[in-house]
XYZ file of C-alpha atoms in Angstrom:
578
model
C -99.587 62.945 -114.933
C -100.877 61.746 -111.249
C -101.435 64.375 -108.977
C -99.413 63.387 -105.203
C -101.910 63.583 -102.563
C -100.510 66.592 -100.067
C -100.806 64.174 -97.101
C -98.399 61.722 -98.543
C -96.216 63.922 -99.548
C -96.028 65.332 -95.344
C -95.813 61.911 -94.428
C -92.821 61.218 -96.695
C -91.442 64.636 -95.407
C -91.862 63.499 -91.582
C -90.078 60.515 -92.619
C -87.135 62.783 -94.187
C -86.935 64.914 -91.818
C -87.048 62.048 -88.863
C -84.218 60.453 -87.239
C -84.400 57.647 -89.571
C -81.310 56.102 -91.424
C -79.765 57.712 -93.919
C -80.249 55.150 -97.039
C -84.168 55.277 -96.047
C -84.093 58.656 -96.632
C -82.058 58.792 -99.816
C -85.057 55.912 -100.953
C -87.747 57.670 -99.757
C -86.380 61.077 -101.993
C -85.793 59.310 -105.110
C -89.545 58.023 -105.160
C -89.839 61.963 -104.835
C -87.592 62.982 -107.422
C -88.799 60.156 -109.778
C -91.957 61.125 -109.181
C -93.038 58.030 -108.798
C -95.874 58.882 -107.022
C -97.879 55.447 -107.199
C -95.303 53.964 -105.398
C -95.064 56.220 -103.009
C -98.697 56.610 -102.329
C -98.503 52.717 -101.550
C -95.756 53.273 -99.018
C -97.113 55.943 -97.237
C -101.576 55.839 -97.467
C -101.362 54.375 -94.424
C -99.804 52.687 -91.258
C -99.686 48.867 -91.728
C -102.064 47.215 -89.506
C -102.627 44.066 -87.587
C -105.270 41.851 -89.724
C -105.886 38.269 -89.289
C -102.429 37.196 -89.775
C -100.817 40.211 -87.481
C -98.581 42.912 -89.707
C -98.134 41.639 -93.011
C -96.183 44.112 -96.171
C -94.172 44.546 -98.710
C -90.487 45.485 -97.495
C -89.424 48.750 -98.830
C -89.167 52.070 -96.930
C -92.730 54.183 -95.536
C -95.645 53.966 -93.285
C -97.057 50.607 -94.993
C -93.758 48.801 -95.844
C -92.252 45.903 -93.611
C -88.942 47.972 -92.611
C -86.860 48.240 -89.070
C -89.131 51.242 -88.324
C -92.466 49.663 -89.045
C -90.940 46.471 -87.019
C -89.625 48.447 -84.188
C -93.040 50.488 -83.468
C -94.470 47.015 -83.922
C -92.408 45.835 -80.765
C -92.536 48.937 -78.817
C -96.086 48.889 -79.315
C -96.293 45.458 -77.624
C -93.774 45.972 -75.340
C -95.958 48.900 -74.086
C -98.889 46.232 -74.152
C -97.527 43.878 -71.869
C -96.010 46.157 -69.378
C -99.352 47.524 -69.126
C -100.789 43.542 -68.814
C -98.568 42.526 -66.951
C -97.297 45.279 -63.596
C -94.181 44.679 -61.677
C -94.005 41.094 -63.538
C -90.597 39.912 -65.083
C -91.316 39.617 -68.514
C -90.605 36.939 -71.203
C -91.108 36.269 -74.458
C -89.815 34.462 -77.637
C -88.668 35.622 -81.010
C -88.114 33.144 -83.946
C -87.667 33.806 -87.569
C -88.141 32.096 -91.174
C -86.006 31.717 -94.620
C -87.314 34.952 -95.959
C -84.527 37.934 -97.298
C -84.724 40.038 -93.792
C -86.319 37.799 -91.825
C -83.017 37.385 -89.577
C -82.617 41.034 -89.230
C -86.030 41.965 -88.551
C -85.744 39.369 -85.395
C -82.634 40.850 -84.145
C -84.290 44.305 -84.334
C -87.140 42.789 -82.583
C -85.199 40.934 -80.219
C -83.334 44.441 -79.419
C -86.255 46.687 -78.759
C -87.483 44.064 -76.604
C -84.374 44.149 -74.400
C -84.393 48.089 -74.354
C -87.794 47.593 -72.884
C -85.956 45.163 -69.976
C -88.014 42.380 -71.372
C -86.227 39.448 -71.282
C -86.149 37.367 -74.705
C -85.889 33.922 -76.037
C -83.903 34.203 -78.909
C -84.014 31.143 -81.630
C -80.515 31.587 -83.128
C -81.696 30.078 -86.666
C -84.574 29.601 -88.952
C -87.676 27.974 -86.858
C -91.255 26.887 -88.137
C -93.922 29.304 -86.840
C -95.897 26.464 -84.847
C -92.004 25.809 -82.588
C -92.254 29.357 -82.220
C -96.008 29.023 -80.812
C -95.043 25.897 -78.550
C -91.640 27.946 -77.299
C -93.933 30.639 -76.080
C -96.033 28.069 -73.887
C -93.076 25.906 -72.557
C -90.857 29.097 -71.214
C -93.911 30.311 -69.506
C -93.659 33.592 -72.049
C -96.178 36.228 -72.167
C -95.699 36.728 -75.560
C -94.031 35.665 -78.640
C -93.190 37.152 -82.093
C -92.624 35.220 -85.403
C -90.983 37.375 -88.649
C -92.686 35.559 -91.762
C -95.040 36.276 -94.573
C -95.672 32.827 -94.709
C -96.425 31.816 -98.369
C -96.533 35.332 -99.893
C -93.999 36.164 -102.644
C -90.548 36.946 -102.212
C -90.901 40.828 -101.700
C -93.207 40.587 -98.585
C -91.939 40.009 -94.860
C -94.224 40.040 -91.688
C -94.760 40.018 -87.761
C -96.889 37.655 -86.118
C -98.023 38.686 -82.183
C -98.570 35.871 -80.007
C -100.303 35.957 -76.507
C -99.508 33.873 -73.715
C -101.135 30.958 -74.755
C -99.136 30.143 -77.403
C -102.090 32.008 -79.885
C -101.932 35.166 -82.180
C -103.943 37.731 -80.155
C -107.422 38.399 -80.237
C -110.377 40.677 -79.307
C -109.703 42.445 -77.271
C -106.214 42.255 -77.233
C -105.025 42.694 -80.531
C -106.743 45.767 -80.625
C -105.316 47.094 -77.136
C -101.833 45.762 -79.097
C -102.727 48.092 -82.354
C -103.684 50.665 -79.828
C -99.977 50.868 -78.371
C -98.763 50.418 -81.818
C -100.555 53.316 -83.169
C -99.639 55.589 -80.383
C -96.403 55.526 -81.126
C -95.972 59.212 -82.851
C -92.361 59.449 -83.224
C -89.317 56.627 -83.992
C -87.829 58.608 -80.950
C -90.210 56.833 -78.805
C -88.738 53.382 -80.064
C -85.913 52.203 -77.752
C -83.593 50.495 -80.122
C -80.765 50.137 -77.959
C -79.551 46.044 -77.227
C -79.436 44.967 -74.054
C -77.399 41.924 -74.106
C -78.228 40.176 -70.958
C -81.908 40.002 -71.364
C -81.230 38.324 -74.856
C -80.582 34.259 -74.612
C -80.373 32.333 -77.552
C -82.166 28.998 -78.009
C -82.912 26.244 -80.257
C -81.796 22.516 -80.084
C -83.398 21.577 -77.170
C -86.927 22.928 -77.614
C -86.491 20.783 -80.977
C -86.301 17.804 -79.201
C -88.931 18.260 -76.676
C -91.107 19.549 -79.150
C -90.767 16.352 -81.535
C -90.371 13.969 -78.664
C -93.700 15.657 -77.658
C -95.175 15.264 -81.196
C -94.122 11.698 -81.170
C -96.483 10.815 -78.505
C -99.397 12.112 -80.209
C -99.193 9.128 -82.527
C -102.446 6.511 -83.015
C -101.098 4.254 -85.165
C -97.473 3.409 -84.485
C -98.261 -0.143 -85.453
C -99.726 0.402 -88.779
C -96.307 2.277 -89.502
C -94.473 -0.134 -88.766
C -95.806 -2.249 -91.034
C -95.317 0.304 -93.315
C -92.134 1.685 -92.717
C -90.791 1.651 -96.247
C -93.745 4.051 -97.008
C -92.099 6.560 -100.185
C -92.856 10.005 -98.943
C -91.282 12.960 -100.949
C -90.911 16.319 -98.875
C -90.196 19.505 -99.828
C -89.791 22.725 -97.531
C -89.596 25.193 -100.519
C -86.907 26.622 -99.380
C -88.329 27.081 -95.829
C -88.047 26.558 -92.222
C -90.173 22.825 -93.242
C -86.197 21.593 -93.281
C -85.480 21.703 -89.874
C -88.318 19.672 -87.959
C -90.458 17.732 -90.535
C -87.847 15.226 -91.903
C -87.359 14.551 -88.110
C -90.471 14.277 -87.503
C -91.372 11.829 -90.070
C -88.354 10.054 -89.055
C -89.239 9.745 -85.474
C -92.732 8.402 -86.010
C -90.848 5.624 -87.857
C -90.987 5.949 -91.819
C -87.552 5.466 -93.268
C -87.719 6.152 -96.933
C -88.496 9.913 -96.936
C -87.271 11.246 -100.198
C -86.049 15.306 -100.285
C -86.341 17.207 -103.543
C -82.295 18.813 -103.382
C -83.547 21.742 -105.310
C -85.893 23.402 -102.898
C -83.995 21.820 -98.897
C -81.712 25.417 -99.317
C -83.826 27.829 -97.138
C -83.449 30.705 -99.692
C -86.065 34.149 -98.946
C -85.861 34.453 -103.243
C -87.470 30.851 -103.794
C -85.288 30.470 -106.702
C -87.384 27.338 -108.148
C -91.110 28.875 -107.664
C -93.093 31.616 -108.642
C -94.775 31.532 -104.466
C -93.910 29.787 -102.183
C -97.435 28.469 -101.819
C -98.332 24.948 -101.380
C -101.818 25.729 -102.101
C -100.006 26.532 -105.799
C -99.756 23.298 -108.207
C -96.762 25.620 -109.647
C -94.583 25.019 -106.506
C -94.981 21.063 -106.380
C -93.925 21.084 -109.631
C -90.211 19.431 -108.486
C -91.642 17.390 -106.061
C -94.279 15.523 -108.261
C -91.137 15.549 -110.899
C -89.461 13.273 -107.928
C -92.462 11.362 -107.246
C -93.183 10.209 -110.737
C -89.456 9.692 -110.832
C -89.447 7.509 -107.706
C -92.898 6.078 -107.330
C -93.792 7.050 -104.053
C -96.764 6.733 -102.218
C -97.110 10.103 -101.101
C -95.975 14.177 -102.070
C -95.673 16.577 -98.920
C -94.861 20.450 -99.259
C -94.496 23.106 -96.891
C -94.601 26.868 -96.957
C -91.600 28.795 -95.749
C -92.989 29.474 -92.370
C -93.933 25.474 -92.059
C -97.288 26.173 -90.538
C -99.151 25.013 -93.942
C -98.237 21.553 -96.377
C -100.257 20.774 -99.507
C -100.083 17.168 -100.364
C -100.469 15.191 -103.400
C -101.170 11.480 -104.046
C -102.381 8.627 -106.703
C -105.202 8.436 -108.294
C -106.895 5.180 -109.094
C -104.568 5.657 -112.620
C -101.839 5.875 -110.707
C -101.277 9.662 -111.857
C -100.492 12.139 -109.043
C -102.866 14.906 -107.906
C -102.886 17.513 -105.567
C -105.432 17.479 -102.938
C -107.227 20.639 -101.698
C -107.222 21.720 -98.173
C -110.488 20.630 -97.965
C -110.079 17.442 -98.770
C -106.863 16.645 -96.984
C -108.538 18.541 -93.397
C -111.404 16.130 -93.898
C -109.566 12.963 -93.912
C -107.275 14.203 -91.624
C -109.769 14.345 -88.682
C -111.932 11.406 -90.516
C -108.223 9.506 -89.890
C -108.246 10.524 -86.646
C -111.922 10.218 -85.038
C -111.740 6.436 -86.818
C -108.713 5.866 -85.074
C -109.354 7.315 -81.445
C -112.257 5.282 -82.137
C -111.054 2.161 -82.762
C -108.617 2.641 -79.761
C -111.364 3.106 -77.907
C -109.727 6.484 -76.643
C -113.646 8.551 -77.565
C -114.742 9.119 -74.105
C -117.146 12.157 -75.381
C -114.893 14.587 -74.294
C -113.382 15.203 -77.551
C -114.069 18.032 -79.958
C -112.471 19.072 -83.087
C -112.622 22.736 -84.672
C -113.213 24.297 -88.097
C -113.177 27.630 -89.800
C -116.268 28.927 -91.238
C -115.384 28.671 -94.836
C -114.190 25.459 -94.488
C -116.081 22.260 -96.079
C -118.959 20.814 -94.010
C -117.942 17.583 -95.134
C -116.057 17.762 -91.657
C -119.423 18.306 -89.808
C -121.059 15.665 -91.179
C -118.275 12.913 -90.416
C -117.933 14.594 -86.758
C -122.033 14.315 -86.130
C -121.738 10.244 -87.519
C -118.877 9.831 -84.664
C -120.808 11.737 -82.010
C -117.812 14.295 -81.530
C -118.216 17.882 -80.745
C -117.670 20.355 -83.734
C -117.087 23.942 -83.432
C -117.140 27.035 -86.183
C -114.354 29.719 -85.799
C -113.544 32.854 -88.036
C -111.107 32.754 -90.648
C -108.121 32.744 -89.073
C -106.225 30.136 -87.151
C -105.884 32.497 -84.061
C -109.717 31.512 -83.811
C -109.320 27.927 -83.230
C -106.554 28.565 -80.691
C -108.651 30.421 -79.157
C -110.875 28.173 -78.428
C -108.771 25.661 -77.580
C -107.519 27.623 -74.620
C -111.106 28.236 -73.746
C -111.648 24.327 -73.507
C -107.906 23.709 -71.869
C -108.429 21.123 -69.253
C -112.153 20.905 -69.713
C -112.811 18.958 -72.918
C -109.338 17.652 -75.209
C -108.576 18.947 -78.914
C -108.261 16.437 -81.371
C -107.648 18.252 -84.078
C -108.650 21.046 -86.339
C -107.853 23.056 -89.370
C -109.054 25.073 -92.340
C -109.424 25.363 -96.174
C -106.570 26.921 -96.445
C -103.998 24.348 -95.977
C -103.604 25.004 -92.309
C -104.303 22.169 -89.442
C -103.412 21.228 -86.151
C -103.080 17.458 -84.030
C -103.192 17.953 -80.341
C -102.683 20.467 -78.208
C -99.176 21.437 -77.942
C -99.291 24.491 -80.033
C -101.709 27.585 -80.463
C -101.304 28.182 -84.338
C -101.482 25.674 -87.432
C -98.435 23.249 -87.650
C -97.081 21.738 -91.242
C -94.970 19.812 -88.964
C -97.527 17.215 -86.426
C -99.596 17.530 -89.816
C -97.022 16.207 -92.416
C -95.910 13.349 -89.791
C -100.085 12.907 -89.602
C -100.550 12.688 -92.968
C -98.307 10.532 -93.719
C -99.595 8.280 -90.751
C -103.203 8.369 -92.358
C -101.362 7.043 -95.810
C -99.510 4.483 -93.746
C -102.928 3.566 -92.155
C -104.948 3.225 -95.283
C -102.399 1.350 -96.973
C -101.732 -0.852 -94.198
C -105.646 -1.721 -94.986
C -104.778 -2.406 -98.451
C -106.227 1.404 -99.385
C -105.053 4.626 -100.557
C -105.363 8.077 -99.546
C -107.017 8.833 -102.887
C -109.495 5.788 -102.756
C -109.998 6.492 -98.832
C -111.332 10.172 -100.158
C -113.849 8.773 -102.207
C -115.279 5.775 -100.031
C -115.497 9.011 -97.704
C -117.729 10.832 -99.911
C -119.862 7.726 -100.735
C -120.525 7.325 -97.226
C -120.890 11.430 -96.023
C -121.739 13.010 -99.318
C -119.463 14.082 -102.323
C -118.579 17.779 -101.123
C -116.662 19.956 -103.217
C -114.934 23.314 -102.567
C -113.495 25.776 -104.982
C -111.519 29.232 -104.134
C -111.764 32.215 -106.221
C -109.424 35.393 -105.214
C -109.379 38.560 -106.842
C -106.625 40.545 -106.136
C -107.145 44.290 -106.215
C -103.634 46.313 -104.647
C -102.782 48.933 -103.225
C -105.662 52.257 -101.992
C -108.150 51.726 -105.138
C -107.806 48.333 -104.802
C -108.802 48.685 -101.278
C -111.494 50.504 -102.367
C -112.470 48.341 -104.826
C -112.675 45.369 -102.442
C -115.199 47.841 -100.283
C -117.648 48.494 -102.773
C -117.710 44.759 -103.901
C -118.903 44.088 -100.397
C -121.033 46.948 -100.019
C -123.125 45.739 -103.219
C -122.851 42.000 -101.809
C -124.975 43.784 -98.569
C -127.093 45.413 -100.104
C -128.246 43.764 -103.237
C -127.456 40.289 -102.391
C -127.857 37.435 -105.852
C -131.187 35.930 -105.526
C -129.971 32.437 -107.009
C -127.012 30.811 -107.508
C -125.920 27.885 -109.594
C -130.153 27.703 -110.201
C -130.882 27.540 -106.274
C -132.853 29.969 -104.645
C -130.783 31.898 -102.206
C -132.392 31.213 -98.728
C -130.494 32.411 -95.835
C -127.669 35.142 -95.366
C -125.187 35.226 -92.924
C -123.486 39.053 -92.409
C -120.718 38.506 -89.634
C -120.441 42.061 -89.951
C -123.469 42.740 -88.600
C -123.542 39.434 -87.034
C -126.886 38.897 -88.181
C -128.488 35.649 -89.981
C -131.176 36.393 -92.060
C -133.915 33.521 -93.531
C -135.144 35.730 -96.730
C -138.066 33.105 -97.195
C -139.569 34.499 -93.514
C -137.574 37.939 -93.638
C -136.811 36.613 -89.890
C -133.600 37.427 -88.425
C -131.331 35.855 -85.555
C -127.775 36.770 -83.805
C -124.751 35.460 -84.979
C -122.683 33.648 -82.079
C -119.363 35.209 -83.278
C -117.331 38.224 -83.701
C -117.749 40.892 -85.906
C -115.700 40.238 -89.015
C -116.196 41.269 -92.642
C -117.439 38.042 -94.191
C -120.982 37.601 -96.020
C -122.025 34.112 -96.773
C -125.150 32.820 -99.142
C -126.794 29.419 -98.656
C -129.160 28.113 -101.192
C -131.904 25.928 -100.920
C -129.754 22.681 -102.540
C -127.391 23.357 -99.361
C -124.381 25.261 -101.376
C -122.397 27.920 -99.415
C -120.891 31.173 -100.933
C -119.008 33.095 -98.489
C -116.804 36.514 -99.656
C -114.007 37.935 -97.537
C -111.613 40.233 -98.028
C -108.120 38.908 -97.241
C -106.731 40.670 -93.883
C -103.307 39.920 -95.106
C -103.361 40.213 -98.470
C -104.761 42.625 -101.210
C -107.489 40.795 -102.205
C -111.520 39.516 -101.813
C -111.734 35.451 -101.793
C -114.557 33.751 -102.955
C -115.296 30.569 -101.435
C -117.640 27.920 -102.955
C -118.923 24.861 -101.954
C -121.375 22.589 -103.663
C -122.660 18.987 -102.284
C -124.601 16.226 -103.784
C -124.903 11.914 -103.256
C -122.284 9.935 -104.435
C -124.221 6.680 -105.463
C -120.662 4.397 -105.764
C -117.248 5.103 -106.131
C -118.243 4.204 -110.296
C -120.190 7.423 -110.730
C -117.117 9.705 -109.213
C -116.024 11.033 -112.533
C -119.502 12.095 -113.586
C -120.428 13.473 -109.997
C -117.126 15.487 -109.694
C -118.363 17.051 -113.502
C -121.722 17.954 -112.623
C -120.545 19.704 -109.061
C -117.542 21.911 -111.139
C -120.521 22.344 -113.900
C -122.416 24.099 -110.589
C -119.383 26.054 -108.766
C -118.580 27.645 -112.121
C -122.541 28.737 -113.319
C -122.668 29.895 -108.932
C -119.090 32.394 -109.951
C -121.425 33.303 -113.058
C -124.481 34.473 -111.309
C -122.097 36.708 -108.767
C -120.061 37.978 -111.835
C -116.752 36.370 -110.943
């Protein structure tokens, strides 16, 4: 039988003996009396942390469980931070919430501790994507905002976002002066949990309609749209926040036949009709490419239950719907967009767009043939706004994203938006077919004239304290024994962000890293693939990402180039034993 670590076991005790609620305690002692010690070393190995995503757990009772506690010293924590940042000011911020079981409660709680601290709070009284949330916080003039999701993680998990200012999750150095506060936090008696009603308002219908009047305007191609009104678009929130703003915002750019799948509109935090609420999952489009077959449309859009991230699907020259990665669908996106501003004549050289890292270089390439600006950020979307405030008023955003089914039009928010990009998306669709295209057959005249690049995503998901441990020796080996080929290309360079050192291993010659420190390796071979691992900050895993590139002669030889790439990715996930 497992032995229970003594330091659990006086954590769980602290926790029994605290001033906590009675049914936490009565949890907390059956995990005790059941002995189920596994469980309970979960709950209590550690204090849930801020990682790229903010605080991110299952719900349950403990130290690293998403509970009232964990949420309060969360918001105490921050409302520490701010009266600290911000002396003798009057304080604002904004709290929304999404469809997930306790999401509505957590925001009250958060909403409460806030007004305890005589900070005043905007209060959305109903679901809200994350990115109205992030646009809320810089129209009130708030100093900080906080959003209760786990975006697409399954049911069991909830979460806490931390915005700045700006409208952006914090960064160095002020998520860590945030943890900081968090962390010093030694008792739930230092939590103020008592309401203060008058520094609690509640909002909501109006910041909708400035915030998709706003989106509106961002439009480029209003005329192709109209000519293409009767464009068949099937959306589904998956039982999300997506319901509220996106078929508005689809309606207001002008398409009229947006079909809903009924099954998944109910915001619902058990997503009855999925196994995750992941648009990145072909599982969860499952009902909505059922409706597209069913109706013929021209176009699938789905969005995770915070709304910040859509996966999209569309016809193949067969006519047979497939799912496009968030690779492919950022590339065309800002493709779309730098061909429009273009032929607008709105390029002035001012304009930039951003990417993450692990996120295809297919985007470089079509940003260096318009002569716009490109930038590299760290995983995380909190990087890109980031540097979007840095630019504010001095060069403009066009637009932005990463692999991971996260972008951003424009610069009203500070954090990805499923909402500008589904009304964006379906623009580009609108455009292309408006040219007698497709989005599909727009992809591939795209990689006949930039390259055919192609990405692939391996996680490994290792839970819990030895998975956590597993993840760290995986890395470790990665650093110090890194593969010498891959896919049958000599490895050339390594980038360690950890050490924030790039490495040529032909020369042994070494040079700085121009970002912050953050626990990514990457390996590029001499054929121009890119391996980079990370471990998740939000999740329990270590994600793999590959990408492979090679000449697409004519749109003819797609089929056989798009074997011969997978044939590489898969002998590259060989060679590092994945």
């Amino acid at each position: 039988m497992q032995e229970l670590d003594p330091t659990i076991l006086q954590k769980a005790n602290s926790w029994l003996q605290g001033n906590y609620d009675a049914d936490v305690k009565q949890e907390i002692q059956k995990l005790i009396d059941d002995k189920a010690y596994t469980e309970l070393t979960d709950s209590f190995y550690r204090d849930l942390e801020f990682g790229t995503g903010g605080l991110r757990g299952i719900m349950g009772p403990g130290s690293n469980r998403i509970n009232k506690y964990t949420i309060g010293a969360a918001t105490q924590g921050l409302a520490n931070y701010l009266k600290k940042t911000y002396p003798g000011e009057k304080i604002k911020v904004a709290i929304a919430h999404d469809s997930r079981n306790n999401a509505d409660f957590f925001s009250t709680i958060t909403a409460e501790v806030f007004s305890a601290n005589d900070i005043y709070v905007y209060f959305f009284k109903a679901l809200r994507p994350t990115p109205e949330l992030s646009f809320a916080v810089r129209h009130l003039g708030c100093k900080s905002g906080v959003m209760l999701t786990a975006s697409h993680n399954p049911k069991e998990y909830n979460g806490y976002k931390a915005y700045g200012a700006d409208g952006g999750q914090f960064v160095s150095p002020h998520d860590k002066a945030v943890m900081d506060e968090v962390a010093a936090i030694s008792s739930i008696d230092d939590i103020k949990f008592n309401r203060v009603d008058a520094n609690i308002e509640e909002i909501g219908e109006d910041i909708d309609e400035l915030y998709l009047s706003k989106i509106t305007e961002l439009s480029v191609s209003p005329d192709a749209i109209a000519r293409q009104k009767d464009l068949k678009i099937v959306y589904s929130p998956i039982h999300g926040t997506g319901i509220t703003l996106v078929p508005q915002a689809l309606k207001r750019f002008g398409f009229e036949n947006v079909i809903l799948v009924d099954e998944q509109i109910t915001p619902d935090g058990n997503f009855p009709t999925v196994v995750y609420p992941n648009p990145e999952e072909k599982e969860a489009l499952t009902l909505a490419l059922k409706k597209a077959k069913e109706t013929d449309a021209d176009l699938v859009l789905a969005t995770d239950p915070d709304a910040d991230r859509v996966g999209i699907a569309v016809k193949n020259t067969d006519g047979e719907f497939i799912l496009l990665n968030g690779n492919q669908t950022g590339a065309m996106l800002i493709n779309y967009l730098l061909t429009a501003w273009e032929e607008k004549g709105k390029l002035t050289g001012k304009e930039y767009i951003v990417k993450t890292i692990v996120t295809t270089n297919l985007i470089e390439r079509i940003a260096e043939a318009k002569n716009v600006t490109y930038y590299n950020t760290l995983t995380g979307f909190k990087y890109i706004g980031e540097l979007m405030t840095h630019f504010e008023g001095k060069q403009t955003f066009i637009g932005g994203g990463e692999e991971s089914y996260g972008y951003l039009i424009g610069e009203l928010v500070r954090d990805k938006d499923a909402v500008v990009s589904s009304a964006f998306i379906a623009e580009m669709t609108a455009y292309y077919k408006d040219k007698g295209s497709s989005l599909f057959e727009a992809l591939i005249d795209t990689y006949v004239q930039y390259g055919f690049y192609k990405e692939k995503l391996i996680s490994l998901t290792k839970k819990g304290k030895t998975g956590a441990e597993e993840i760290k020796e995986m890395m470790e080996k990665f650093r110090t024994n890194p593969p010498a080929t891959l896919g049958g290309s000599k490895v050339s360079t390594l980038k360690d962000y950890e050490k924030r050192i790039e490495t040529d291993l032909a020369t042994n010659t070494s040079k700085p890293i121009e970002l912050p420190v953050s626990d990514v390796l990457q390996f590029i071979t001499e054929d121009g693939s890119i391996i980079s691992a990370r471990p998740s900050g939000t999740e329990p895993k270590i994600k793999f990402y590959c990408s492979v590139n090679g000449k697409l002669e004519s749109k003819e030889t797609y089929s056989e180039t798009d074997k011969n790439l997978d044939a590489k990715i898969a002998s590259i996930m060989q060679d590092l034993g994945v």
